[in-house]
XYZ file of C-alpha atoms in Angstrom:
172
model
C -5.621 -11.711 -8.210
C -2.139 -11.821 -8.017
C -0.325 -14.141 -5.576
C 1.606 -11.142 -3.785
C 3.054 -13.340 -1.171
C 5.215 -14.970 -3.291
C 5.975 -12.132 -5.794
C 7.566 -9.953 -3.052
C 9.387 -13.355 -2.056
C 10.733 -14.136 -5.505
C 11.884 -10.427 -5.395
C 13.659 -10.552 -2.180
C 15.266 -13.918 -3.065
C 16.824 -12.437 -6.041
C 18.371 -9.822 -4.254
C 19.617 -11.890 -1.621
C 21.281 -14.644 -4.022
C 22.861 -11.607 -5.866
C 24.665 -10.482 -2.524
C 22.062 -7.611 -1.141
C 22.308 -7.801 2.507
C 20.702 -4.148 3.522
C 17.154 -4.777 1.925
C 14.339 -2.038 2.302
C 10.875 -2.540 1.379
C 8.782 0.684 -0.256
C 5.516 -0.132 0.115
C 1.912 1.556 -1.013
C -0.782 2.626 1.472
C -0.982 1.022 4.456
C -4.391 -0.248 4.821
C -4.663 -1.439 0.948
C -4.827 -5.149 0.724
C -2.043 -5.694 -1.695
C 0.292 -3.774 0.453
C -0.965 -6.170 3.613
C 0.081 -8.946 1.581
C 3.157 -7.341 -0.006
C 4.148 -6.647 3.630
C 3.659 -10.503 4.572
C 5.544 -11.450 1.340
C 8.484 -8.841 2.431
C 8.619 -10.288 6.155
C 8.208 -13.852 5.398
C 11.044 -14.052 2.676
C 13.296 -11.778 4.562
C 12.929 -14.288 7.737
C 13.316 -17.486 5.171
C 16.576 -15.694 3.888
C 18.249 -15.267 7.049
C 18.234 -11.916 6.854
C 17.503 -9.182 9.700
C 15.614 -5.924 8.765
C 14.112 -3.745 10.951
C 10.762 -1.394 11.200
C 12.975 1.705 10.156
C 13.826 -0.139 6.751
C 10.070 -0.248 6.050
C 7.944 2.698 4.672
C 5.227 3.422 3.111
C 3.926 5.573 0.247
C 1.093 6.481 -2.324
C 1.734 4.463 -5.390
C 3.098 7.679 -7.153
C 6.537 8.089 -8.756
C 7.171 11.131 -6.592
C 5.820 9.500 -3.715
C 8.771 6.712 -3.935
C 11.081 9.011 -4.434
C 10.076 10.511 -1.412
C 9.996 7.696 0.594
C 13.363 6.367 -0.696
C 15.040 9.755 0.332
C 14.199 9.280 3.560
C 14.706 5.154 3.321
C 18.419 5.804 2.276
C 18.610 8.879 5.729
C 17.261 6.592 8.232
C 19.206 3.500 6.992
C 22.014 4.791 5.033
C 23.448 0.863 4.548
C 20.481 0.173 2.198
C 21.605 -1.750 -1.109
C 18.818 -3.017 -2.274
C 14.834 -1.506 -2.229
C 11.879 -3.424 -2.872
C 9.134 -1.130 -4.211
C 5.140 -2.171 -4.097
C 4.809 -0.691 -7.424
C 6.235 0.080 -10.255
C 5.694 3.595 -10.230
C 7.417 4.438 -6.927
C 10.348 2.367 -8.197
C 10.617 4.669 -10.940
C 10.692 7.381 -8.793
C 13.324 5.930 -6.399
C 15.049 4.972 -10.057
C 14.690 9.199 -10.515
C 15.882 10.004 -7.051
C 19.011 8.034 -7.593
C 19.620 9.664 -10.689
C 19.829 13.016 -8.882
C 21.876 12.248 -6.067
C 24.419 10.578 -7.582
C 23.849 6.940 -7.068
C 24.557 4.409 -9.205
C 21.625 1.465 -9.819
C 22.338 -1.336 -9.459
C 26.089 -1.292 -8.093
C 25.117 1.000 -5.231
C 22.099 -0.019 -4.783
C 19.582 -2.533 -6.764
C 15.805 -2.015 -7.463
C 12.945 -3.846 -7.950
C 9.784 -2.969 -8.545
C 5.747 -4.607 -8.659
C 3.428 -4.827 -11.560
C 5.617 -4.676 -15.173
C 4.261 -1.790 -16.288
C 5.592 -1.113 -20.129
C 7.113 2.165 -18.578
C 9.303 -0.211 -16.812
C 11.117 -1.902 -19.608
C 11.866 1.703 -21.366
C 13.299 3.449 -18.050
C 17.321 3.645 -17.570
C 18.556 1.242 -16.262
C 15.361 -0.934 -17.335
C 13.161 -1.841 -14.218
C 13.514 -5.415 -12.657
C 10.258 -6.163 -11.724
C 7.205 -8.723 -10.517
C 5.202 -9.416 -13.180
C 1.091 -9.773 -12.767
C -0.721 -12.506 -15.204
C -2.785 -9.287 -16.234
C -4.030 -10.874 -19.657
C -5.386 -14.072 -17.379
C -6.261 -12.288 -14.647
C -9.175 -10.622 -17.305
C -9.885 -13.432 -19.083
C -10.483 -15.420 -15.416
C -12.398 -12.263 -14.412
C -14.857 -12.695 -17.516
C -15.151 -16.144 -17.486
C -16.239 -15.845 -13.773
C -18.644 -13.288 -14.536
C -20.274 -14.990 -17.581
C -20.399 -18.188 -14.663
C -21.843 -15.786 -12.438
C -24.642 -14.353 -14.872
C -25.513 -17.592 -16.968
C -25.286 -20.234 -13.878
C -25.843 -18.463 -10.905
C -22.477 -18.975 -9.542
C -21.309 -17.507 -6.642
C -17.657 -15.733 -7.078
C -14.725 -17.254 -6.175
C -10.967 -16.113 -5.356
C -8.727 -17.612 -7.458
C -4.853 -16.733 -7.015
C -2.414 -16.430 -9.947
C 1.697 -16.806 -10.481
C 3.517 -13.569 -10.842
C 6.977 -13.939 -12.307
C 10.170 -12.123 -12.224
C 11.124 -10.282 -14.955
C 14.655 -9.720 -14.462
C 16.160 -6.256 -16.308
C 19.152 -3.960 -15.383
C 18.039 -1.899 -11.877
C 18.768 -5.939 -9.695
């Protein structure tokens, strides 16, 4: 799997060394275990940035693009000083990317985005999605060659964490 910890960390870092100082955090259902981790990530690198934040900038959604536009709608009315959203997924970024569109708001100079995942979608929306990239070709090739270990050897599974990256586009 992915190390989400330090995706959502490389995220928030980017947005706080290009000036963001209102950061929200869009994450996916709350009892998933990438959004557990994603919310660790999010609270860790927001503490190790100096930066306050508070419950109200946090919500959660359904990993849908009109469930982040949802949620960023009523992100941007509880905490209208918001200028920068972290999203747990690419697809809700896309739909806070849609939400902005219709209310006026310009991405990124009134507010920056960054998404999870780097879905091809991503690259082809306006202003292209910044996002956290997932190994996804070595995350199947580890999950084979575990499995093959597993069937040939007996081998019992075993965890093993990879590096996202940040693929930095237009929206941060």
């Amino acid at each position: 799997m992915t190390d989400n910890v330090n995706g959502v960390r490389y995220a928030i870092r980017h947005l706080a060394n290009t000036g963001r100082q209102h950061i929200g955090f869009i994450n996916g259902y709350s009892q998933a275990a990438v959004s557990i981790e994603r919310l660790r990530g999010f609270e860790t690198a927001m503490r190790g940035c100096g930066m306050p934040y508070s419950r109200d900038s946090i919500l959660h959604a359904d990993f849908t693009i009109e469930g982040g536009a949802k949620a960023l709608a009523e992100l941007l009315e509880r905490c209208p000083e918001t200028d920068a959203v972290f999203f747990a997924s690419d697809l809700m970024a896309i739909g806070g990317i849609q939400h902005c569109k219709a209310c006026g708001i310009r991405i990124p100079d009134d507010l920056a985005i960054i998404g999870f995942d780097n879905i091809e979608l991503g690259k082809f929306v306006t202003p292209a999605l910044t996002t956290v990239a997932q190994p996804r070709y070595a995350m199947g090739a580890d999950a084979a060659d575990m499995l093959v270990r597993m069937l040939q050897d007996d081998e019992q599974p075993s965890g093993i964490l990879l590096p996202p990256e940040l693929v930095v586009r237009e929206s941060a």
